[in-house]
Coordinates of C-alpha atoms and ligand atoms in Angstrom, one line a residue:
M1 CA 110.7 70.7 120.5
N2 CA 111.0 73.6 118.2
E3 CA 112.0 77.2 118.9
N4 CA 108.3 78.3 119.3
D5 CA 107.5 76.1 122.2
G6 CA 109.1 78.6 124.5
F7 CA 106.5 81.2 123.6
K8 CA 103.7 78.8 124.1
G9 CA 105.0 77.8 127.5
A10 CA 105.5 81.4 128.6
L11 CA 101.9 82.3 127.7
R12 CA 100.2 79.0 128.5
G13 CA 96.5 79.0 129.1
E14 CA 96.0 82.7 128.5
S15 CA 95.6 84.8 125.5
I16 CA 96.6 88.2 124.2
A17 CA 93.6 90.1 122.9
Y18 CA 94.4 92.0 119.7
F19 CA 91.9 94.7 118.9
S20 CA 91.7 96.3 115.5
M21 CA 89.0 98.2 113.7
E22 CA 90.1 96.6 110.4
I23 CA 91.7 93.2 109.7
G24 CA 92.7 92.1 106.2
L25 CA 92.7 88.3 106.2
D26 CA 92.0 87.8 102.6
E27 CA 90.1 89.5 99.8
R28 CA 87.0 87.4 100.5
I29 CA 86.6 89.3 103.8
P30 CA 86.7 92.9 102.7
T31 CA 86.8 94.4 106.2
Y32 CA 90.0 96.4 105.6
A33 CA 90.8 99.7 104.0
G34 CA 94.5 99.8 103.8
G35 CA 97.8 99.3 105.5
L36 CA 96.4 99.2 109.1
G37 CA 94.2 96.3 108.1
T38 CA 96.7 94.3 106.2
L39 CA 99.2 94.7 109.1
A40 CA 96.5 93.3 111.4
G41 CA 96.0 90.4 109.1
D42 CA 99.7 89.7 109.0
T43 CA 99.8 89.9 112.8
V44 CA 97.2 87.2 113.0
R45 CA 98.9 85.0 110.4
S46 CA 102.4 85.3 112.0
S47 CA 100.9 84.6 115.4
A48 CA 99.2 81.5 114.1
D49 CA 102.5 80.3 112.5
L50 CA 104.5 81.0 115.7
G51 CA 101.9 79.5 118.1
I52 CA 101.4 82.8 119.9
P53 CA 98.2 82.6 121.8
I54 CA 96.3 85.6 120.5
V55 CA 92.6 86.2 119.9
A56 CA 91.8 89.0 117.4
V57 CA 88.7 91.2 117.8
T58 CA 87.3 93.4 115.0
L59 CA 84.0 94.5 113.6
A60 CA 82.0 92.5 111.1
S61 CA 81.7 95.5 108.7
R62 CA 79.1 93.6 106.8
M63 CA 79.0 96.1 104.0
G64 CA 82.8 95.8 103.6
S65 CA 84.7 98.8 102.3
F66 CA 83.6 99.0 98.6
R67 CA 84.4 97.7 95.1
Q68 CA 86.0 100.4 93.0
E69 CA 85.1 100.9 89.4
L70 CA 86.8 103.6 87.4
D71 CA 85.1 105.2 84.4
E72 CA 87.1 106.3 81.3
S73 CA 88.0 109.6 82.9
G74 CA 89.1 108.0 86.1
R75 CA 86.0 108.9 88.2
Q76 CA 85.6 106.5 91.1
I77 CA 82.3 104.6 91.2
E78 CA 81.7 102.8 94.5
H79 CA 79.9 99.6 94.5
P80 CA 78.8 97.8 97.7
A81 CA 81.2 95.0 98.5
G82 CA 79.4 93.3 101.3
W83 CA 80.3 89.9 102.6
N84 CA 78.3 87.2 104.3
P85 CA 80.0 86.2 107.6
S86 CA 78.0 83.0 107.6
E87 CA 80.0 81.7 104.6
L88 CA 83.4 82.0 106.3
C89 CA 82.7 82.1 110.0
D90 CA 80.7 80.4 112.7
L91 CA 78.2 82.4 114.7
L92 CA 78.9 81.9 118.4
P93 CA 75.9 81.5 120.6
E94 CA 77.1 83.9 123.3
R95 CA 76.0 87.5 123.4
A96 CA 77.4 90.6 125.1
M97 CA 75.5 93.8 126.0
V98 CA 76.7 97.4 125.7
R99 CA 74.7 100.5 126.4
V100 CA 74.3 103.2 123.8
R101 CA 72.2 106.2 124.7
G102 CA 70.9 104.2 127.7
R103 CA 69.6 101.5 125.4
P104 CA 71.0 97.9 125.5
V105 CA 72.6 96.8 122.3
A106 CA 73.3 93.1 121.9
V107 CA 76.7 92.1 120.3
A108 CA 77.3 88.8 118.7
A109 CA 80.6 87.4 117.4
W110 CA 81.4 85.5 114.2
E111 CA 84.5 83.3 114.6
H112 CA 86.9 82.7 111.8
I113 CA 89.9 80.6 112.7
V114 CA 93.2 81.3 110.9
K115 CA 95.1 78.1 110.8
S116 CA 98.8 77.7 110.2
P117 CA 100.5 74.7 108.6
T118 CA 102.6 74.6 111.8
G119 CA 99.5 73.6 113.8
G120 CA 99.0 77.0 115.3
A121 CA 95.6 78.8 115.1
V122 CA 94.3 82.2 115.9
P123 CA 90.6 82.9 116.4
V124 CA 89.3 86.1 114.8
L125 CA 86.1 87.5 116.2
F126 CA 84.0 89.7 114.0
L127 CA 81.6 91.6 116.2
D128 CA 78.1 92.0 114.8
T129 CA 75.1 94.0 116.1
D130 CA 72.8 93.0 113.2
L131 CA 70.6 90.9 115.5
E132 CA 66.8 90.6 115.8
E133 CA 66.8 91.9 119.3
N134 CA 68.4 95.2 118.4
S135 CA 66.5 98.3 117.0
P136 CA 66.9 98.9 113.3
E137 CA 69.3 101.7 113.9
D138 CA 71.5 99.7 116.2
R139 CA 71.5 96.8 113.8
G140 CA 73.5 98.9 111.4
I141 CA 76.3 99.9 113.8
T142 CA 78.7 97.2 112.5
D143 CA 77.8 97.7 108.8
V144 CA 80.2 100.2 107.3
L145 CA 83.9 100.4 107.9
Y146 CA 84.9 104.1 108.5
G147 CA 81.5 105.1 107.4
G148 CA 79.1 107.7 108.7
D149 CA 79.7 110.6 111.1
D150 CA 81.3 111.0 114.5
R151 CA 78.2 109.6 116.2
Y152 CA 78.3 106.5 114.1
R153 CA 82.0 106.1 114.6
L154 CA 81.7 106.5 118.4
K155 CA 79.0 103.8 118.5
Q156 CA 81.3 101.5 116.5
E157 CA 84.1 102.2 119.0
I158 CA 81.8 101.4 121.9
V159 CA 80.9 98.1 120.3
L160 CA 84.6 97.3 119.4
G161 CA 86.2 98.3 122.7
I162 CA 83.5 97.6 125.3
G163 CA 81.5 95.0 123.4
G164 CA 84.7 93.2 122.4
M165 CA 85.9 93.0 126.1
R166 CA 82.6 91.6 127.2
I167 CA 82.3 89.1 124.4
L168 CA 85.7 87.7 125.3
D169 CA 84.5 87.2 128.8
A170 CA 81.3 85.6 127.7
L171 CA 83.4 83.2 125.6
G172 CA 85.6 82.3 128.5
F173 CA 88.9 83.7 127.3
R174 CA 91.3 84.6 130.0
I175 CA 93.1 87.7 128.7
R176 CA 96.5 88.5 129.8
K177 CA 97.1 91.7 127.8
Y178 CA 94.9 93.9 125.6
H179 CA 96.7 95.1 122.5
M180 CA 95.0 98.1 120.8
N181 CA 96.0 98.4 117.2
E182 CA 95.4 102.1 116.8
G183 CA 93.2 104.1 119.2
H184 CA 89.8 103.0 117.8
S185 CA 89.5 100.3 120.5
S186 CA 90.7 102.3 123.4
L187 CA 87.3 102.3 125.2
L188 CA 88.3 98.9 126.3
A189 CA 90.5 100.7 128.8
L190 CA 87.4 102.4 130.2
E191 CA 85.9 99.1 130.8
L192 CA 89.0 97.8 132.5
L193 CA 89.2 101.0 134.6
E194 CA 85.7 100.4 135.9
R195 CA 86.4 96.8 136.6
S196 CA 89.5 97.7 138.6
G197 CA 87.7 100.1 140.8
G198 CA 89.2 103.1 139.0
D199 CA 92.8 102.1 139.5
P200 CA 94.7 103.3 136.4
E201 CA 97.9 101.3 137.4
E202 CA 95.9 98.1 137.2
V203 CA 94.7 99.0 133.8
R204 CA 98.1 100.1 132.5
K205 CA 99.6 96.7 133.4
R206 CA 97.2 95.1 131.0
C207 CA 97.3 97.4 128.0
V208 CA 99.6 97.7 125.0
F209 CA 99.0 100.4 122.5
T210 CA 100.3 100.8 119.0
T211 CA 99.9 104.2 117.4
H212 CA 100.0 104.5 113.6
T213 CA 99.2 108.1 113.0
P214 CA 102.0 110.7 112.7
V215 CA 99.6 113.7 112.5
E216 CA 97.4 115.3 115.2
A217 CA 94.4 115.4 112.8
G218 CA 94.6 111.7 112.2
H219 CA 93.6 110.8 115.8
D220 CA 89.9 110.1 116.6
Q221 CA 88.4 112.9 118.7
F222 CA 84.9 113.1 120.0
S223 CA 83.1 116.0 121.8
Y224 CA 82.1 115.3 125.4
D225 CA 78.6 116.3 124.5
L226 CA 78.4 113.4 122.1
V227 CA 80.3 111.1 124.5
G228 CA 77.8 112.0 127.3
E229 CA 74.8 111.5 125.1
L230 CA 75.9 108.0 124.0
L231 CA 77.7 106.7 127.1
G232 CA 76.2 108.8 129.9
G233 CA 77.5 111.6 132.1
K234 CA 79.3 109.4 134.6
K235 CA 81.6 108.0 132.0
V236 CA 82.5 111.5 130.8
E237 CA 84.0 112.2 134.1
I238 CA 86.3 109.3 133.9
L239 CA 87.1 109.8 130.3
R240 CA 88.0 113.4 130.9
R241 CA 90.7 112.4 133.4
F242 CA 92.6 110.4 130.9
G243 CA 91.4 111.4 127.4
G244 CA 91.8 115.2 127.3
R245 CA 90.0 118.2 128.7
D246 CA 88.3 119.6 125.6
G247 CA 87.4 116.5 123.7
L248 CA 87.9 112.8 124.0
N249 CA 91.1 112.0 122.2
M250 CA 91.3 108.2 121.7
T251 CA 95.0 108.2 121.3
L252 CA 95.6 110.2 124.4
F253 CA 93.2 107.9 126.3
A254 CA 95.1 104.8 125.2
L255 CA 98.5 106.5 125.9
N256 CA 97.5 107.3 129.4
L257 CA 96.3 103.8 130.2
S258 CA 98.9 101.6 128.5
M259 CA 102.1 100.4 130.0
Y260 CA 103.7 99.7 126.7
V261 CA 103.2 102.2 123.8
N262 CA 104.9 101.9 120.5
G263 CA 105.2 103.6 117.1
V264 CA 105.6 101.5 114.0
A265 CA 109.1 102.5 112.9
K266 CA 112.0 104.3 114.6
K267 CA 111.3 107.6 112.9
H268 CA 107.6 107.3 113.8
R269 CA 108.6 106.9 117.5
E270 CA 110.4 110.2 117.3
T271 CA 107.4 111.9 115.6
S272 CA 105.1 110.5 118.2
R273 CA 107.3 111.5 121.0
S274 CA 107.3 115.1 119.8
M275 CA 103.5 115.0 119.4
F276 CA 103.1 113.6 122.9
P277 CA 106.0 114.9 124.9
G278 CA 106.6 113.2 128.3
Y279 CA 105.4 109.7 127.2
E280 CA 107.6 106.8 126.9
I281 CA 107.1 105.5 123.4
H282 CA 109.0 102.6 122.0
S283 CA 109.2 101.4 118.5
V284 CA 108.5 98.0 116.8
T285 CA 109.0 98.4 113.1
N286 CA 106.2 96.8 111.1
G287 CA 106.7 93.7 109.0
V288 CA 104.7 91.7 106.5
H289 CA 103.8 88.0 106.5
S290 CA 106.5 86.5 104.3
Y291 CA 104.6 83.5 102.9
S292 CA 101.5 85.5 102.1
W293 CA 103.3 88.2 100.3
T294 CA 105.7 86.1 98.3
C295 CA 104.4 85.1 94.9
P296 CA 104.3 81.5 93.8
S297 CA 107.4 81.5 91.6
F298 CA 109.6 82.9 94.5
R299 CA 107.9 80.6 97.0
K300 CA 109.0 77.7 94.9
L301 CA 112.6 79.0 94.7
Y302 CA 112.8 79.6 98.5
D303 CA 111.3 76.2 99.2
R304 CA 113.9 74.6 97.1
Y305 CA 117.0 76.5 98.3
L306 CA 115.9 77.6 101.7
P307 CA 113.5 75.1 103.1
G308 CA 111.8 76.2 106.2
W309 CA 112.0 79.9 105.2
A310 CA 108.3 80.6 105.6
N311 CA 108.3 80.1 109.3
E312 CA 111.9 81.4 109.7
P313 CA 112.2 84.3 107.3
E314 CA 115.6 85.1 108.7
M315 CA 116.8 82.3 106.4
L316 CA 116.3 84.7 103.5
V317 CA 119.7 86.2 104.5
R318 CA 121.2 83.3 102.6
V319 CA 119.5 84.2 99.3
G320 CA 123.0 84.2 97.8
I321 CA 122.9 80.5 97.4
I322 CA 120.1 80.8 94.9
P323 CA 121.6 81.1 91.4
D324 CA 121.0 84.6 89.9
E325 CA 119.4 83.2 86.8
K326 CA 116.8 81.5 88.9
I327 CA 115.9 84.8 90.5
V328 CA 115.7 86.5 87.2
E329 CA 113.5 83.7 85.8
A330 CA 111.2 83.7 88.8
H331 CA 110.7 87.5 88.5
A332 CA 110.2 87.3 84.7
A333 CA 107.4 84.8 85.2
V334 CA 105.4 87.1 87.6
K335 CA 106.2 90.1 85.5
R336 CA 104.7 88.5 82.4
E337 CA 101.6 87.6 84.4
L338 CA 101.1 91.1 85.6
I339 CA 101.7 92.7 82.2
D340 CA 99.2 90.3 80.6
Y341 CA 96.7 91.3 83.3
V342 CA 97.3 95.0 82.8
N343 CA 97.0 94.8 79.1
G344 CA 93.9 92.6 79.3
S345 CA 92.1 94.7 81.9
T346 CA 93.0 98.2 80.7
G347 CA 93.8 97.9 77.0
A348 CA 97.3 99.2 77.7
A349 CA 100.1 98.1 75.4
M350 CA 102.8 97.2 78.0
D351 CA 105.8 95.2 77.2
P352 CA 107.3 92.7 79.7
E353 CA 110.8 93.7 78.6
V354 CA 110.4 97.3 79.6
L355 CA 111.4 98.7 83.0
T356 CA 108.2 98.8 85.0
L357 CA 107.6 101.1 87.9
G358 CA 104.8 100.3 90.4
F359 CA 102.8 102.6 92.7
A360 CA 99.7 101.3 94.5
R361 CA 98.3 102.3 97.8
R362 CA 95.3 104.2 99.1
S363 CA 94.7 107.3 97.0
T364 CA 95.2 110.2 99.3
E365 CA 97.0 113.5 99.2
Y366 CA 100.0 112.8 101.4
K367 CA 101.0 109.7 99.4
R368 CA 101.5 112.0 96.4
P369 CA 100.7 109.6 93.6
T370 CA 101.3 112.3 91.0
L371 CA 104.8 113.4 92.2
L372 CA 106.3 111.2 89.4
F373 CA 104.3 113.3 86.9
S374 CA 105.4 116.7 88.2
D375 CA 107.3 117.5 85.1
L376 CA 105.9 115.6 82.1
G377 CA 108.5 117.1 79.7
R378 CA 111.3 115.7 81.8
L379 CA 109.6 112.4 82.2
R380 CA 109.1 112.1 78.5
R381 CA 112.7 112.8 77.8
I382 CA 113.7 110.1 80.3
G383 CA 111.3 107.7 78.6
S384 CA 112.5 108.5 75.1
R385 CA 116.0 107.4 75.9
E386 CA 115.1 104.1 77.4
E387 CA 111.6 102.9 77.8
I388 CA 109.7 102.9 81.1
Q389 CA 106.1 102.1 81.9
V390 CA 104.1 102.6 85.1
V391 CA 101.4 100.4 86.8
M392 CA 99.3 102.1 89.4
A393 CA 96.3 101.4 91.6
G394 CA 94.5 102.6 94.7
K395 CA 91.1 103.4 96.1
A396 CA 90.2 106.8 97.5
H397 CA 88.0 106.8 100.7
P398 CA 84.5 107.7 99.5
R399 CA 84.7 111.1 101.4
D400 CA 88.3 111.8 100.2
L401 CA 87.5 114.1 97.3
Q402 CA 91.1 115.1 96.9
G403 CA 92.1 111.4 96.7
K404 CA 89.4 110.9 94.0
R405 CA 90.6 113.9 92.1
L406 CA 94.2 112.5 92.1
I407 CA 93.0 109.4 90.3
E408 CA 91.2 111.5 87.6
E409 CA 94.4 113.5 87.2
I410 CA 96.4 110.4 86.7
F411 CA 93.9 109.2 84.0
G412 CA 94.5 112.6 82.2
I413 CA 98.2 112.2 82.5
A414 CA 98.1 108.7 81.2
R415 CA 96.3 109.9 78.1
A416 CA 98.8 112.7 77.6
L417 CA 101.7 110.4 77.9
K418 CA 100.2 107.7 75.6
G419 CA 102.7 106.8 72.8
D420 CA 105.6 107.9 75.0
I421 CA 105.1 106.2 78.3
E422 CA 102.5 103.7 79.1
V423 CA 100.7 104.4 82.4
A424 CA 97.9 102.1 83.6
Y425 CA 95.7 102.6 86.6
L426 CA 94.1 99.4 87.7
A427 CA 90.7 99.4 89.4
N428 CA 89.8 98.0 92.8
Y429 CA 93.1 97.7 94.7
D430 CA 92.7 94.9 97.2
M431 CA 95.0 92.3 98.7
S432 CA 94.9 90.1 95.7
L433 CA 95.6 92.9 93.3
A434 CA 98.3 94.1 95.7
S435 CA 100.0 90.6 95.4
K436 CA 100.1 90.9 91.7
I437 CA 101.5 94.4 91.5
I438 CA 104.0 94.3 94.3
S439 CA 105.6 91.2 92.8
G440 CA 105.3 91.9 89.1
V441 CA 106.9 95.3 88.7
D442 CA 110.6 96.0 88.7
V443 CA 110.7 99.0 90.9
W444 CA 108.4 99.9 93.8
L445 CA 108.0 103.7 94.0
N446 CA 106.9 105.4 97.1
T447 CA 106.7 109.2 97.4
P448 CA 104.9 110.2 100.6
L449 CA 105.1 113.6 102.1
R450 CA 107.4 113.3 105.1
P451 CA 106.8 112.5 108.0
L452 CA 103.4 111.2 107.2
E453 CA 104.3 107.7 106.3
A454 CA 104.3 106.1 109.8
S455 CA 105.8 102.9 108.4
G456 CA 104.5 101.8 105.1
T457 CA 104.5 98.1 104.4
S458 CA 104.0 97.7 100.6
G459 CA 107.7 98.2 100.0
M460 CA 108.4 95.2 102.3
K461 CA 106.0 93.1 100.3
A462 CA 107.9 94.2 97.1
A463 CA 111.2 93.2 98.6
H464 CA 110.1 89.7 99.3
N465 CA 109.7 89.3 95.6
G466 CA 113.0 90.8 94.6
V467 CA 111.4 94.1 93.6
I468 CA 113.6 97.1 94.2
N469 CA 112.5 100.0 96.4
F470 CA 112.8 103.6 95.2
S471 CA 111.4 105.7 98.0
V472 CA 111.3 108.8 100.0
L473 CA 113.2 108.4 103.3
D474 CA 110.3 108.1 105.6
G475 CA 108.9 105.3 107.8
W476 CA 110.5 101.9 107.5
W477 CA 112.6 102.8 104.5
I478 CA 115.0 104.9 106.7
E479 CA 115.8 101.6 108.4
G480 CA 116.0 99.5 105.3
W481 CA 117.8 101.8 102.9
I482 CA 121.4 101.6 101.9
E483 CA 121.9 103.6 98.8
G484 CA 122.5 101.5 95.7
V485 CA 122.8 98.4 97.8
T486 CA 119.2 97.7 99.0
G487 CA 117.5 100.2 96.6
W488 CA 117.4 104.0 96.2
S489 CA 116.2 107.0 98.1
I490 CA 114.3 109.9 96.9
G491 CA 115.0 113.4 98.2
P492 CA 116.6 114.6 101.4
E493 CA 118.1 112.5 104.2
P494 CA 116.1 112.0 107.3
G495 CA 117.8 114.7 109.4
E496 CA 117.4 117.5 106.9
D497 CA 114.7 120.0 107.8
L498 CA 113.3 121.7 104.7
S499 CA 110.3 123.9 103.9
P500 CA 107.5 122.0 102.1
E501 CA 108.3 123.7 98.8
E502 CA 112.0 123.0 99.0
G503 CA 111.3 119.4 100.1
R504 CA 109.1 118.9 97.1
R505 CA 111.6 120.4 94.7
R506 CA 114.4 118.2 96.1
D507 CA 112.2 115.1 95.9
T508 CA 111.2 115.6 92.3
A509 CA 114.8 116.6 91.2
D510 CA 116.2 113.5 92.8
L511 CA 113.4 111.3 91.5
Y512 CA 114.1 112.3 87.9
S513 CA 117.8 112.3 88.1
K514 CA 118.1 108.9 89.7
L515 CA 115.5 107.5 87.3
E516 CA 117.5 108.8 84.3
Y517 CA 121.1 108.3 85.4
I518 CA 121.0 105.4 87.7
I519 CA 117.9 103.2 87.6
T520 CA 117.2 103.1 83.9
P521 CA 120.9 102.5 82.9
T522 CA 121.3 99.8 85.6
F523 CA 118.2 98.0 84.5
Y524 CA 119.1 98.0 80.8
H525 CA 122.9 97.8 80.8
R526 CA 124.2 96.7 84.2
R527 CA 122.2 93.6 84.8
D528 CA 124.6 92.1 87.3
D529 CA 124.2 95.2 89.5
W530 CA 120.5 95.1 89.1
V531 CA 120.3 91.4 90.1
R532 CA 122.6 92.1 93.1
I533 CA 120.1 94.7 94.4
M534 CA 117.2 92.3 93.8
N535 CA 119.2 89.8 95.9
N536 CA 119.8 92.3 98.6
S537 CA 116.1 93.2 98.7
I538 CA 115.5 89.7 99.7
G539 CA 118.5 89.0 101.8
M540 CA 118.8 92.4 103.6
L541 CA 115.2 93.6 103.6
A542 CA 112.7 90.7 103.5
Y543 CA 114.8 88.7 106.0
Y544 CA 114.1 91.5 108.6
F545 CA 111.0 93.4 107.6
N546 CA 108.6 90.5 108.2
S547 CA 105.8 90.1 110.7
H548 CA 107.5 87.0 112.3
R549 CA 110.3 89.3 113.6
M550 CA 107.7 91.9 114.5
M551 CA 105.6 89.5 116.5
R552 CA 108.6 88.1 118.3
R553 CA 109.4 91.7 119.3
Y554 CA 105.9 92.2 120.6
V555 CA 106.0 89.0 122.6
T556 CA 109.3 89.7 124.3
E557 CA 108.9 93.5 124.8
A558 CA 105.2 94.0 125.2
Y559 CA 103.3 90.8 126.0
L560 CA 105.5 89.0 128.5
Ligands
PLP5 C1 100.1 96.5 101.9 C2 98.8 97.1 101.5 C3 98.6 98.5 101.8 C4 99.6 99.3 102.5 O1 100.4 99.9 101.5 P1 101.3 101.2 101.9 O2 102.0 101.5 100.6 O3 102.2 100.7 102.9 O4 100.5 102.3 102.3 C5 97.4 99.0 101.5 N1 96.4 98.3 100.8 C6 96.6 97.0 100.5 C7 95.5 96.3 99.8 C8 97.8 96.4 100.8 O5 97.9 95.1 100.5

């Protein structure tokens, strides 16, 4: 008997179906674009470890996202980064049919089984319409992740939501609950509604919905003309009842048909509640898969001093029994590896002894990757007293021109700062590069525009490696932050309501003054204090902000 047997017993013989447009399992399967996908991957991995009976459903996205090349001025060049499902998955013989514009489209599933050393396993189904029996146009529906126009996206969502439901039936799964990771899959509720003779209560009992988007514009919306054209007029009537009058809002549709709805951090629950007043919205704060996001040198330490930690990350609370010098050594080893990689791949001249800040995430405006460079004179002065260097990375969505411009801007800034502060922007941020950066820097910087960071997870990955968070108080950090104990905040406290200009001014002022008067001196002169915060990052953050805790919450609050 172990503690997980209870979950198995409680859910015996049935599965939870977890639907997500993107799932980041590893870098060989490039069907993820960012945090939503890596969260889905961590969900699958923790479920496998804990023996939670889940089956995950996503799209094959055969053309992947893309491989990012950056030219010498920081212009993003996008290369196809397709993958071949047959190399990593089994094609299942069953087929499902969906109707798109009255035409049948066949859907197949590639199965990849994620196995845990605990003996647990989670099947992941990659839906694929690239089948001989489909027309050339329909064969491309599952090619490009977040590609194409509204019409293409809606077709993908028909395949994901409706096709996914039907393939689970064809494969003989008995589904107890349907968990929609973001609204992309919410057409599954339409299918359930039709099967239940139009009884929304029956549907609600079966559906769990996790929203990730703290802005109205971030929710998928489709015109009913388009919906009618692709799905037929009869479906429009039903969709209108639950998905909004003027257009089909996938979030609203999922909200109206789910018994359990949650945001991904406590603050995000509040934001979602004010966006959708009248709905009961819970929160389950995100977590990351501890083992996957811990670098080898720290894994070895935890294995030695805290055996069993990987499947019981709560044990990290006892990080204090690991001698400080071991923690320092483990970090120095990964830091050296990262600095070698940075120097080798970009020609930078970074030094492993120098305080290193890291910033890597999707390049998009609200993440404000250039906030650190708001005042170059000030930054230079800080760097001239005690050295700092900065490692950055991130892809911009091919249509996010602003996100691309930000990368070019950083390249310009890096040239301007050359000789004073080394700044390197690494190309092609993916899960494997993320592992290198989040563990190899000293400080993990995060400067999103509040309240747009629903949760954020990269800071949790950093904490697992004793890397210290320095972040705007948004998303998960509000819950993890104790000033000077678990890391440092940037800018106003959560309750303060400021204009955008005032918010930005406060953020930059605080960023620079803490960097100059607290972070740099602590790093160079108060090593004991520094190492204590490294310890606390592990013992007070990683022990809690992991996906094992997150999945236990989903099981007891949403799935049972
Ligand atoms: C963890 C991760 C993210 C999410 O990062 P945030 O800073 O939370 O937005 C995005 N991309 C990759 C490759 C990741 O590993």
